PDB file of C-alpha atoms in Angstrom:
ATOM      1  CA  UNK A  16       0.000   0.000   0.000  1.00  0.00           C
ATOM      2  CA  UNK A  17       3.035   2.215  -0.045  1.00  0.00           C
ATOM      3  CA  UNK A  18       2.452   5.329  -2.104  1.00  0.00           C
ATOM      4  CA  UNK A  19      -1.343   4.956  -1.913  1.00  0.00           C
ATOM      5  CA  UNK A  20      -2.132   4.886   1.804  1.00  0.00           C
ATOM      6  CA  UNK A  21       0.862   4.951   4.121  1.00  0.00           C
ATOM      7  CA  UNK A  22      -0.940   5.667   7.379  1.00  0.00           C
ATOM      8  CA  UNK A  23      -4.334   6.168   8.982  1.00  0.00           C
ATOM      9  CA  UNK A  24      -5.495   8.397  11.827  1.00  0.00           C
ATOM     10  CA  UNK A  25      -7.539   6.892  14.648  1.00  0.00           C
ATOM     11  CA  UNK A  26      -9.535   9.113  17.008  1.00  0.00           C
ATOM     12  CA  UNK A  27     -10.885   7.823  20.315  1.00  0.00           C
ATOM     13  CA  UNK A  28     -12.880  10.026  22.620  1.00  0.00           C
ATOM     14  CA  UNK A  29     -16.203  11.241  23.980  1.00  0.00           C
ATOM     15  CA  UNK A  30     -18.777  13.539  22.417  1.00  0.00           C
ATOM     16  CA  UNK A  31     -21.284  15.856  24.092  1.00  0.00           C
ATOM     17  CA  UNK A  32     -23.903  17.577  21.956  1.00  0.00           C
ATOM     18  CA  UNK A  33     -26.164  20.491  22.821  1.00  0.00           C
ATOM     19  CA  UNK A  34     -29.152  20.356  20.478  1.00  0.00           C
ATOM     20  CA  UNK A  35     -31.592  23.289  20.598  1.00  0.00           C
ATOM     21  CA  UNK A  36     -34.726  23.829  18.534  1.00  0.00           C
ATOM     22  CA  UNK A  37     -36.247  27.283  18.417  1.00  0.00           C
ATOM     23  CA  UNK A  38     -38.632  29.436  16.384  1.00  0.00           C
ATOM     24  CA  UNK A  39     -38.796  33.028  15.346  1.00  0.00           C
ATOM     25  CA  UNK A  40     -41.963  34.352  16.987  1.00  0.00           C
ATOM     26  CA  UNK A  41     -44.937  35.520  14.998  1.00  0.00           C
ATOM     27  CA  UNK A  42     -45.244  39.237  14.333  1.00  0.00           C
ATOM     28  CA  UNK A  43     -48.164  41.627  14.675  1.00  0.00           C
ATOM     29  CA  UNK A  44     -48.035  44.285  11.950  1.00  0.00           C
ATOM     30  CA  UNK A  45     -44.329  43.594  11.493  1.00  0.00           C
ATOM     31  CA  UNK A  46     -43.431  43.753  15.213  1.00  0.00           C
ATOM     32  CA  UNK A  47     -42.193  40.473  16.759  1.00  0.00           C
ATOM     33  CA  UNK A  48     -44.251  39.252  19.673  1.00  0.00           C
ATOM     34  CA  UNK A  49     -42.230  38.764  22.857  1.00  0.00           C
ATOM     35  CA  UNK A  50     -43.514  36.086  25.208  1.00  0.00           C
ATOM     36  CA  UNK A  51     -43.502  37.629  28.645  1.00  0.00           C
ATOM     37  CA  UNK A  52     -43.894  34.389  30.619  1.00  0.00           C
ATOM     38  CA  UNK A  53     -41.866  31.914  28.569  1.00  0.00           C
ATOM     39  CA  UNK A  54     -38.301  31.406  29.878  1.00  0.00           C
ATOM     40  CA  UNK A  55     -35.531  32.046  27.387  1.00  0.00           C
ATOM     41  CA  UNK A  56     -37.721  34.044  25.019  1.00  0.00           C
ATOM     42  CA  UNK A  57     -36.709  37.245  23.287  1.00  0.00           C
ATOM     43  CA  UNK A  58     -37.765  39.280  20.282  1.00  0.00           C
ATOM     44  CA  UNK A  59     -35.546  37.233  17.921  1.00  0.00           C
ATOM     45  CA  UNK A  60     -36.236  33.616  18.858  1.00  0.00           C
ATOM     46  CA  UNK A  61     -37.943  31.326  21.334  1.00  0.00           C
ATOM     47  CA  UNK A  62     -36.332  28.060  22.447  1.00  0.00           C
ATOM     48  CA  UNK A  63     -38.909  25.246  22.349  1.00  0.00           C
ATOM     49  CA  UNK A  64     -36.763  22.194  23.168  1.00  0.00           C
ATOM     50  CA  UNK A  65     -35.974  20.523  26.476  1.00  0.00           C
ATOM     51  CA  UNK A  66     -33.190  18.143  27.559  1.00  0.00           C
ATOM     52  CA  UNK A  67     -30.917  19.271  24.744  1.00  0.00           C
ATOM     53  CA  UNK A  68     -27.545  18.003  26.049  1.00  0.00           C
ATOM     54  CA  UNK A  69     -26.892  14.391  25.091  1.00  0.00           C
ATOM     55  CA  UNK A  70     -23.986  11.978  24.757  1.00  0.00           C
ATOM     56  CA  UNK A  71     -23.779   9.850  21.616  1.00  0.00           C
ATOM     57  CA  UNK A  72     -21.247   7.358  20.315  1.00  0.00           C
ATOM     58  CA  UNK A  73     -20.626   7.590  16.588  1.00  0.00           C
ATOM     59  CA  UNK A  74     -18.144   6.780  13.847  1.00  0.00           C
ATOM     60  CA  UNK A  75     -16.304   9.470  11.959  1.00  0.00           C
ATOM     61  CA  UNK A  76     -13.954   9.398   8.993  1.00  0.00           C
ATOM     62  CA  UNK A  77     -11.881  12.478   8.469  1.00  0.00           C
ATOM     63  CA  UNK A  78      -8.489  14.022   8.082  1.00  0.00           C
ATOM     64  CA  UNK A  79      -6.157  15.980  10.268  1.00  0.00           C
ATOM     65  CA  UNK A  80      -5.662  19.639   9.269  1.00  0.00           C
ATOM     66  CA  UNK A  81      -3.396  19.938   6.237  1.00  0.00           C
ATOM     67  CA  UNK A  82      -1.750  23.020   4.804  1.00  0.00           C
ATOM     68  CA  UNK A  83      -3.114  24.189   1.490  1.00  0.00           C
ATOM     69  CA  UNK A  84      -0.571  23.065  -1.137  1.00  0.00           C
ATOM     70  CA  UNK A  85       1.879  25.740  -2.153  1.00  0.00           C
ATOM     71  CA  UNK A  86       1.191  28.134   0.728  1.00  0.00           C
ATOM     72  CA  UNK A  87       3.636  26.934   3.383  1.00  0.00           C
ATOM     73  CA  UNK A  88       6.687  28.826   2.084  1.00  0.00           C
ATOM     74  CA  UNK A  89       4.944  31.978   0.810  1.00  0.00           C
ATOM     75  CA  UNK A  90       6.639  35.173   1.970  1.00  0.00           C
ATOM     76  CA  UNK A  91       5.846  38.846   1.779  1.00  0.00           C
ATOM     77  CA  UNK A  92       2.345  40.293   1.602  1.00  0.00           C
ATOM     78  CA  UNK A  93       0.741  36.912   0.881  1.00  0.00           C
ATOM     79  CA  UNK A  94       2.476  35.203   3.809  1.00  0.00           C
ATOM     80  CA  UNK A  95      -0.896  35.143   5.602  1.00  0.00           C
ATOM     81  CA  UNK A  96      -1.867  32.311   3.265  1.00  0.00           C
ATOM     82  CA  UNK A  97       0.652  30.099   5.039  1.00  0.00           C
ATOM     83  CA  UNK A  98      -1.716  30.007   8.014  1.00  0.00           C
ATOM     84  CA  UNK A  99      -4.512  28.347   6.033  1.00  0.00           C
ATOM     85  CA  UNK A 100      -5.366  24.668   6.460  1.00  0.00           C
ATOM     86  CA  UNK A 101      -8.277  22.374   5.692  1.00  0.00           C
ATOM     87  CA  UNK A 102      -9.829  19.079   6.778  1.00  0.00           C
ATOM     88  CA  UNK A 103     -12.916  17.005   5.995  1.00  0.00           C
ATOM     89  CA  UNK A 104     -15.319  14.901   8.052  1.00  0.00           C
ATOM     90  CA  UNK A 105     -17.952  12.270   7.316  1.00  0.00           C
ATOM     91  CA  UNK A 106     -20.010  11.069  10.293  1.00  0.00           C
ATOM     92  CA  UNK A 107     -22.247   8.077  10.812  1.00  0.00           C
ATOM     93  CA  UNK A 108     -25.959   8.663  11.578  1.00  0.00           C
ATOM     94  CA  UNK A 109     -26.752   9.861  15.084  1.00  0.00           C
ATOM     95  CA  UNK A 110     -30.208   9.873  16.661  1.00  0.00           C
ATOM     96  CA  UNK A 111     -31.416  12.463  19.170  1.00  0.00           C
ATOM     97  CA  UNK A 112     -34.632  12.349  21.185  1.00  0.00           C
ATOM     98  CA  UNK A 113     -36.273  15.059  23.208  1.00  0.00           C
ATOM     99  CA  UNK A 114     -39.365  17.177  23.838  1.00  0.00           C
ATOM    100  CA  UNK A 115     -40.817  20.244  22.145  1.00  0.00           C
ATOM    101  CA  UNK A 116     -42.633  22.577  24.543  1.00  0.00           C
ATOM    102  CA  UNK A 117     -45.422  24.907  23.400  1.00  0.00           C
ATOM    103  CA  UNK A 118     -44.588  24.548  19.733  1.00  0.00           C
ATOM    104  CA  UNK A 119     -46.024  26.076  17.630  1.00  0.00           C
ATOM    105  CA  UNK A 120     -48.401  27.246  20.365  1.00  0.00           C
ATOM    106  CA  UNK A 121     -49.566  26.033  23.761  1.00  0.00           C
ATOM    107  CA  UNK A 122     -52.583  24.204  22.351  1.00  0.00           C
ATOM    108  CA  UNK A 123     -55.307  26.757  23.168  1.00  0.00           C
ATOM    109  CA  UNK A 124     -57.762  27.594  20.401  1.00  0.00           C
ATOM    110  CA  UNK A 125     -58.432  31.217  19.578  1.00  0.00           C
ATOM    111  CA  UNK A 126     -61.345  32.792  17.707  1.00  0.00           C
ATOM    112  CA  UNK A 127     -60.444  36.468  17.683  1.00  0.00           C
ATOM    113  CA  UNK A 128     -57.306  38.455  17.005  1.00  0.00           C
ATOM    114  CA  UNK A 129     -57.036  39.665  20.598  1.00  0.00           C
ATOM    115  CA  UNK A 130     -57.132  36.049  21.837  1.00  0.00           C
ATOM    116  CA  UNK A 131     -54.312  35.161  19.457  1.00  0.00           C
ATOM    117  CA  UNK A 132     -52.176  38.043  20.734  1.00  0.00           C
ATOM    118  CA  UNK A 133     -52.958  37.173  24.348  1.00  0.00           C
ATOM    119  CA  UNK A 134     -51.966  33.530  23.815  1.00  0.00           C
ATOM    120  CA  UNK A 135     -48.694  34.629  22.236  1.00  0.00           C
ATOM    121  CA  UNK A 136     -47.834  37.048  25.031  1.00  0.00           C
ATOM    122  CA  UNK A 137     -48.902  34.839  27.928  1.00  0.00           C
ATOM    123  CA  UNK A 138     -48.444  31.145  26.963  1.00  0.00           C
ATOM    124  CA  UNK A 139     -49.297  28.398  29.401  1.00  0.00           C
ATOM    125  CA  UNK A 140     -46.426  27.065  31.533  1.00  0.00           C
ATOM    126  CA  UNK A 141     -44.670  23.923  30.195  1.00  0.00           C
ATOM    127  CA  UNK A 142     -46.480  21.730  32.734  1.00  0.00           C
ATOM    128  CA  UNK A 143     -49.883  22.744  31.332  1.00  0.00           C
ATOM    129  CA  UNK A 144     -49.070  23.615  27.746  1.00  0.00           C
ATOM    130  CA  UNK A 145     -48.462  21.600  24.617  1.00  0.00           C
ATOM    131  CA  UNK A 146     -45.824  18.865  24.841  1.00  0.00           C
ATOM    132  CA  UNK A 147     -44.529  16.819  21.887  1.00  0.00           C
ATOM    133  CA  UNK A 148     -41.708  14.324  21.458  1.00  0.00           C
ATOM    134  CA  UNK A 149     -39.265  14.473  18.574  1.00  0.00           C
ATOM    135  CA  UNK A 150     -36.750  12.105  17.030  1.00  0.00           C
ATOM    136  CA  UNK A 151     -34.027  13.703  14.956  1.00  0.00           C
ATOM    137  CA  UNK A 152     -31.418  11.726  12.990  1.00  0.00           C
ATOM    138  CA  UNK A 153     -28.798  12.900  10.527  1.00  0.00           C
ATOM    139  CA  UNK A 154     -25.374  12.233   9.070  1.00  0.00           C
ATOM    140  CA  UNK A 155     -23.054  14.993   7.998  1.00  0.00           C
ATOM    141  CA  UNK A 156     -20.426  15.639   5.347  1.00  0.00           C
ATOM    142  CA  UNK A 157     -18.467  18.865   5.652  1.00  0.00           C
ATOM    143  CA  UNK A 158     -15.159  20.645   5.136  1.00  0.00           C
ATOM    144  CA  UNK A 159     -13.382  22.937   7.567  1.00  0.00           C
ATOM    145  CA  UNK A 160     -11.257  25.818   6.324  1.00  0.00           C
ATOM    146  CA  UNK A 161      -8.948  26.953   9.109  1.00  0.00           C
ATOM    147  CA  UNK A 162      -8.338  30.646   8.532  1.00  0.00           C
ATOM    148  CA  UNK A 163      -5.780  30.542  11.299  1.00  0.00           C
ATOM    149  CA  UNK A 164      -3.823  27.352  11.927  1.00  0.00           C
ATOM    150  CA  UNK A 165      -0.741  27.188  14.147  1.00  0.00           C
ATOM    151  CA  UNK A 166       1.363  24.045  14.021  1.00  0.00           C
ATOM    152  CA  UNK A 167       4.022  23.983  16.722  1.00  0.00           C
ATOM    153  CA  UNK A 168       6.377  21.360  18.022  1.00  0.00           C
ATOM    154  CA  UNK A 169       3.937  20.061  20.620  1.00  0.00           C
ATOM    155  CA  UNK A 170       0.822  22.247  20.228  1.00  0.00           C
ATOM    156  CA  UNK A 171      -1.578  22.663  17.284  1.00  0.00           C
ATOM    157  CA  UNK A 172      -4.370  25.231  17.184  1.00  0.00           C
ATOM    158  CA  UNK A 173      -6.941  26.038  14.515  1.00  0.00           C
ATOM    159  CA  UNK A 174     -10.058  28.143  14.014  1.00  0.00           C
ATOM    160  CA  UNK A 175     -12.248  28.443  10.958  1.00  0.00           C
ATOM    161  CA  UNK A 176     -15.665  28.126   9.299  1.00  0.00           C
ATOM    162  CA  UNK A 177     -17.398  24.898   8.277  1.00  0.00           C
ATOM    163  CA  UNK A 178     -19.436  24.231   5.191  1.00  0.00           C
ATOM    164  CA  UNK A 179     -21.133  21.026   4.097  1.00  0.00           C
ATOM    165  CA  UNK A 180     -24.352  19.054   3.795  1.00  0.00           C
ATOM    166  CA  UNK A 181     -26.473  16.900   6.071  1.00  0.00           C
ATOM    167  CA  UNK A 182     -29.172  14.348   5.282  1.00  0.00           C
ATOM    168  CA  UNK A 183     -31.729  14.190   8.088  1.00  0.00           C
ATOM    169  CA  UNK A 184     -35.096  12.794   9.115  1.00  0.00           C
ATOM    170  CA  UNK A 185     -37.356  14.046  11.869  1.00  0.00           C
ATOM    171  CA  UNK A 186     -40.501  12.601  13.457  1.00  0.00           C
ATOM    172  CA  UNK A 187     -42.756  14.519  15.858  1.00  0.00           C
ATOM    173  CA  UNK A 188     -45.180  12.605  18.083  1.00  0.00           C
ATOM    174  CA  UNK A 189     -48.039  14.112  20.074  1.00  0.00           C
ATOM    175  CA  UNK A 190     -50.314  12.016  22.294  1.00  0.00           C
ATOM    176  CA  UNK A 191     -48.837   8.821  20.851  1.00  0.00           C
ATOM    177  CA  UNK A 192     -49.652   9.913  17.300  1.00  0.00           C
ATOM    178  CA  UNK A 193     -47.073  10.826  14.691  1.00  0.00           C
ATOM    179  CA  UNK A 194     -48.132  14.250  13.440  1.00  0.00           C
ATOM    180  CA  UNK A 195     -45.040  15.006  11.383  1.00  0.00           C
ATOM    181  CA  UNK A 196     -42.572  12.786   9.555  1.00  0.00           C
ATOM    182  CA  UNK A 197     -39.983  14.014   7.081  1.00  0.00           C
ATOM    183  CA  UNK A 198     -37.343  11.728   5.586  1.00  0.00           C
ATOM    184  CA  UNK A 199     -34.113  12.129   3.631  1.00  0.00           C
ATOM    185  CA  UNK A 200     -34.157  15.902   3.688  1.00  0.00           C
ATOM    186  CA  UNK A 201     -31.026  17.710   2.526  1.00  0.00           C
ATOM    187  CA  UNK A 202     -29.756  20.478   4.790  1.00  0.00           C
ATOM    188  CA  UNK A 203     -26.960  22.968   4.161  1.00  0.00           C
ATOM    189  CA  UNK A 204     -24.455  23.083   7.012  1.00  0.00           C
ATOM    190  CA  UNK A 205     -22.754  26.269   8.135  1.00  0.00           C
ATOM    191  CA  UNK A 206     -20.797  26.624  11.303  1.00  0.00           C
ATOM    192  CA  UNK A 207     -17.562  27.268  13.126  1.00  0.00           C
ATOM    193  CA  UNK A 208     -14.877  24.966  14.533  1.00  0.00           C
ATOM    194  CA  UNK A 209     -12.209  25.398  17.202  1.00  0.00           C
ATOM    195  CA  UNK A 210      -9.451  22.771  17.491  1.00  0.00           C
ATOM    196  CA  UNK A 211      -6.702  22.385  20.095  1.00  0.00           C
ATOM    197  CA  UNK A 212      -4.179  19.514  20.128  1.00  0.00           C
ATOM    198  CA  UNK A 213      -1.340  18.722  22.512  1.00  0.00           C
ATOM    199  CA  UNK A 214       1.408  16.181  21.869  1.00  0.00           C
ATOM    200  CA  UNK A 215       1.425  13.708  24.766  1.00  0.00           C
ATOM    201  CA  UNK A 216       3.698  11.395  22.796  1.00  0.00           C
ATOM    202  CA  UNK A 217       6.688  13.502  23.830  1.00  0.00           C
ATOM    203  CA  UNK A 218       6.451  11.869  27.258  1.00  0.00           C
ATOM    204  CA  UNK A 219       6.399   8.341  25.785  1.00  0.00           C
ATOM    205  CA  UNK A 220       9.113   8.416  23.101  1.00  0.00           C
ATOM    206  CA  UNK A 221       9.842   4.676  23.245  1.00  0.00           C
ATOM    207  CA  UNK A 222       6.238   3.428  23.225  1.00  0.00           C
ATOM    208  CA  UNK A 223       3.419   3.089  20.710  1.00  0.00           C
ATOM    209  CA  UNK A 224       2.154   6.505  21.840  1.00  0.00           C
ATOM    210  CA  UNK A 225       5.207   8.317  20.503  1.00  0.00           C
ATOM    211  CA  UNK A 226       3.049  10.368  18.054  1.00  0.00           C
ATOM    212  CA  UNK A 227      -0.243  10.568  19.991  1.00  0.00           C
ATOM    213  CA  UNK A 228      -2.114  13.848  20.552  1.00  0.00           C
ATOM    214  CA  UNK A 229      -4.850  14.693  23.034  1.00  0.00           C
ATOM    215  CA  UNK A 230      -7.389  17.001  21.398  1.00  0.00           C
ATOM    216  CA  UNK A 231     -10.343  19.252  22.217  1.00  0.00           C
ATOM    217  CA  UNK A 232     -12.722  20.078  19.372  1.00  0.00           C
ATOM    218  CA  UNK A 233     -15.716  22.427  19.536  1.00  0.00           C
ATOM    219  CA  UNK A 234     -18.038  22.488  16.504  1.00  0.00           C
ATOM    220  CA  UNK A 235     -21.080  24.736  16.250  1.00  0.00           C
ATOM    221  CA  UNK A 236     -23.642  24.584  13.425  1.00  0.00           C
ATOM    222  CA  UNK A 237     -26.162  27.303  12.733  1.00  0.00           C
ATOM    223  CA  UNK A 238     -24.523  30.184  14.576  1.00  0.00           C
ATOM    224  CA  UNK A 239     -22.884  32.085  11.725  1.00  0.00           C
ATOM    225  CA  UNK A 240     -25.944  34.083  10.645  1.00  0.00           C
ATOM    226  CA  UNK A 241     -27.931  33.774  13.880  1.00  0.00           C
ATOM    227  CA  UNK A 242     -30.861  32.088  12.132  1.00  0.00           C
ATOM    228  CA  UNK A 243     -29.979  28.470  12.774  1.00  0.00           C
ATOM    229  CA  UNK A 244     -30.592  25.553  10.428  1.00  0.00           C
ATOM    230  CA  UNK A 245     -34.106  25.541   8.982  1.00  0.00           C
ATOM    231  CA  UNK A 246     -35.722  22.153   9.720  1.00  0.00           C
ATOM    232  CA  UNK A 247     -38.720  21.153   7.658  1.00  0.00           C
ATOM    233  CA  UNK A 248     -41.793  19.818   9.506  1.00  0.00           C
ATOM    234  CA  UNK A 249     -45.526  19.332   9.065  1.00  0.00           C
ATOM    235  CA  UNK A 250     -46.890  20.501  12.416  1.00  0.00           C
ATOM    236  CA  UNK A 251     -50.011  22.691  12.538  1.00  0.00           C
ATOM    237  CA  UNK A 252     -51.204  25.177  15.148  1.00  0.00           C
ATOM    238  CA  UNK A 253     -54.133  24.490  17.481  1.00  0.00           C
ATOM    239  CA  UNK A 254     -56.428  26.102  14.911  1.00  0.00           C
ATOM    240  CA  UNK A 255     -55.037  23.997  12.059  1.00  0.00           C
ATOM    241  CA  UNK A 256     -52.924  26.751  10.522  1.00  0.00           C
ATOM    242  CA  UNK A 257     -49.357  26.207   9.243  1.00  0.00           C
ATOM    243  CA  UNK A 258     -46.760  26.333  11.988  1.00  0.00           C
ATOM    244  CA  UNK A 259     -43.846  28.789  11.899  1.00  0.00           C
ATOM    245  CA  UNK A 260     -40.499  27.390  10.824  1.00  0.00           C
ATOM    246  CA  UNK A 261     -38.508  25.262  13.211  1.00  0.00           C
ATOM    247  CA  UNK A 262     -34.770  26.030  13.478  1.00  0.00           C
ATOM    248  CA  UNK A 263     -31.913  24.135  15.059  1.00  0.00           C
ATOM    249  CA  UNK A 264     -28.556  24.896  16.650  1.00  0.00           C
ATOM    250  CA  UNK A 265     -26.120  22.053  17.285  1.00  0.00           C
ATOM    251  CA  UNK A 266     -22.920  22.450  19.304  1.00  0.00           C
ATOM    252  CA  UNK A 267     -20.639  19.421  19.668  1.00  0.00           C
ATOM    253  CA  UNK A 268     -17.787  19.045  22.159  1.00  0.00           C
ATOM    254  CA  UNK A 269     -15.308  16.265  21.464  1.00  0.00           C
ATOM    255  CA  UNK A 270     -12.384  15.224  23.648  1.00  0.00           C
ATOM    256  CA  UNK A 271     -10.033  12.332  23.028  1.00  0.00           C
ATOM    257  CA  UNK A 272      -6.738  11.037  21.693  1.00  0.00           C
ATOM    258  CA  UNK A 273      -5.542  11.069  18.092  1.00  0.00           C
ATOM    259  CA  UNK A 274      -3.002   8.458  16.986  1.00  0.00           C
ATOM    260  CA  UNK A 275      -1.399   7.874  13.595  1.00  0.00           C
ATOM    261  CA  UNK A 276      -0.784   4.235  12.655  1.00  0.00           C
ATOM    262  CA  UNK A 277       1.771   3.405   9.974  1.00  0.00           C
ATOM    263  CA  UNK A 278       0.466   0.949   7.356  1.00  0.00           C
ATOM    264  CA  UNK A 279       3.555   0.611   5.190  1.00  0.00           C
ATOM    265  CA  UNK A 280       7.121  -0.200   6.163  1.00  0.00           C
ATOM    266  CA  UNK A 281       9.168   2.872   6.886  1.00  0.00           C
ATOM    267  CA  UNK A 282      12.151   3.325   4.555  1.00  0.00           C
ATOM    268  CA  UNK A 283      15.563   2.553   6.022  1.00  0.00           C
ATOM    269  CA  UNK A 284      17.539   5.561   7.031  1.00  0.00           C
ATOM    270  CA  UNK A 285      20.724   6.134   5.068  1.00  0.00           C
ATOM    271  CA  UNK A 286      23.654   5.726   7.404  1.00  0.00           C
ATOM    272  CA  UNK A 287      26.744   7.833   7.153  1.00  0.00           C
ATOM    273  CA  UNK A 288      29.902   6.115   5.923  1.00  0.00           C
ATOM    274  CA  UNK A 289      30.261   2.625   4.450  1.00  0.00           C
ATOM    275  CA  UNK A 290      27.863  -0.060   5.586  1.00  0.00           C
ATOM    276  CA  UNK A 291      30.795  -2.386   6.508  1.00  0.00           C
ATOM    277  CA  UNK A 292      34.417  -1.718   7.480  1.00  0.00           C
ATOM    278  CA  UNK A 293      36.891  -2.145   4.575  1.00  0.00           C
ATOM    279  CA  UNK A 294      38.313  -5.661   4.255  1.00  0.00           C
ATOM    280  CA  UNK A 295      42.044  -6.273   3.947  1.00  0.00           C
ATOM    281  CA  UNK A 296      43.945  -9.207   2.445  1.00  0.00           C
ATOM    282  CA  UNK A 297      40.751 -10.472   0.876  1.00  0.00           C
ATOM    283  CA  UNK A 298      41.534 -13.630  -1.227  1.00  0.00           C
ATOM    284  CA  UNK A 299      40.492 -13.301  -4.843  1.00  0.00           C
ATOM    285  CA  UNK A 300      38.950 -16.271  -6.691  1.00  0.00           C
ATOM    286  CA  UNK A 301      40.171 -18.629  -3.976  1.00  0.00           C
ATOM    287  CA  UNK A 302      43.850 -17.710  -4.426  1.00  0.00           C
ATOM    288  CA  UNK A 303      45.945 -17.219  -1.290  1.00  0.00           C
ATOM    289  CA  UNK A 304      47.380 -13.801  -0.514  1.00  0.00           C
ATOM    290  CA  UNK A 305      50.594 -12.759  -2.262  1.00  0.00           C
ATOM    291  CA  UNK A 306      52.806 -13.182   0.773  1.00  0.00           C
ATOM    292  CA  UNK A 307      51.568 -16.738   1.259  1.00  0.00           C
ATOM    293  CA  UNK A 308      52.234 -17.568  -2.422  1.00  0.00           C
ATOM    294  CA  UNK A 309      55.800 -16.269  -2.164  1.00  0.00           C
ATOM    295  CA  UNK A 310      56.487 -18.378   0.881  1.00  0.00           C
ATOM    296  CA  UNK A 311      55.214 -21.538  -0.780  1.00  0.00           C
ATOM    297  CA  UNK A 312      57.455 -20.910  -3.848  1.00  0.00           C
ATOM    298  CA  UNK A 313      60.620 -20.586  -1.801  1.00  0.00           C
ATOM    299  CA  UNK A 314      59.942 -23.767   0.143  1.00  0.00           C
ATOM    300  CA  UNK A 315      58.395 -26.273  -2.265  1.00  0.00           C
ATOM    301  CA  UNK A 316      57.089 -29.638  -1.135  1.00  0.00           C
TER     302      UNK A 316
END
């Protein structure tokens, strides 16, 4: 496999994900409605999810940050390009479960405009309001462009935006009935990544961990423009009207150890000087040395 795949990178660690669903509140004559009694509400968005922090095991194929070819030795005005690096990731599907509270409303019917406004301003508390379960599953494919990447002797640090795609499905269940089910939806991914690596292999130079790094990786999707990732659904309001859009923010914290495993045999190092000491009085073609031949001639028999 030499020349095709000389080594692979293995990551082992733990992942913690904060998954939040929220909506942009309805507006009255162009003015967003602020919910006075709902915790975490503001004029821009209202968080409708509960129990958002989860731990999930998953598989991931990716690459370590690599310099963009041709930029490492650039000098002068364009020397900033030498700090650029990139990497890619492909994750296995992960499933998240949780509850949606008072989405898209608290379940109360309204007949007049003033009742609608009153329900928006003073929703029922979560214990009395509308409560739905959701199941969200996706797998992601994305690239990271590190606009600033520092590669030191024992410390690596990178920061940059993420762009990619996700294929997801989402089911919403209310009172043991599935009221929304979307499958194989394509979602554009935008986010930001922070990476920190420290070489612990320096303390184990004569072991298999000689090139191991401990890493901390923080990845956030949906925070670049403040709008989150638009998630398609088929939920209706209590009066049967279309529900406002559901958005999602996902922040992942990963901690673990990265280790490179060599797949092909390392080339032998070229040693200085001859491989063997020079030989003296080496017989040629089985003939004895000259001094021995002379002695035998003088004393025959």
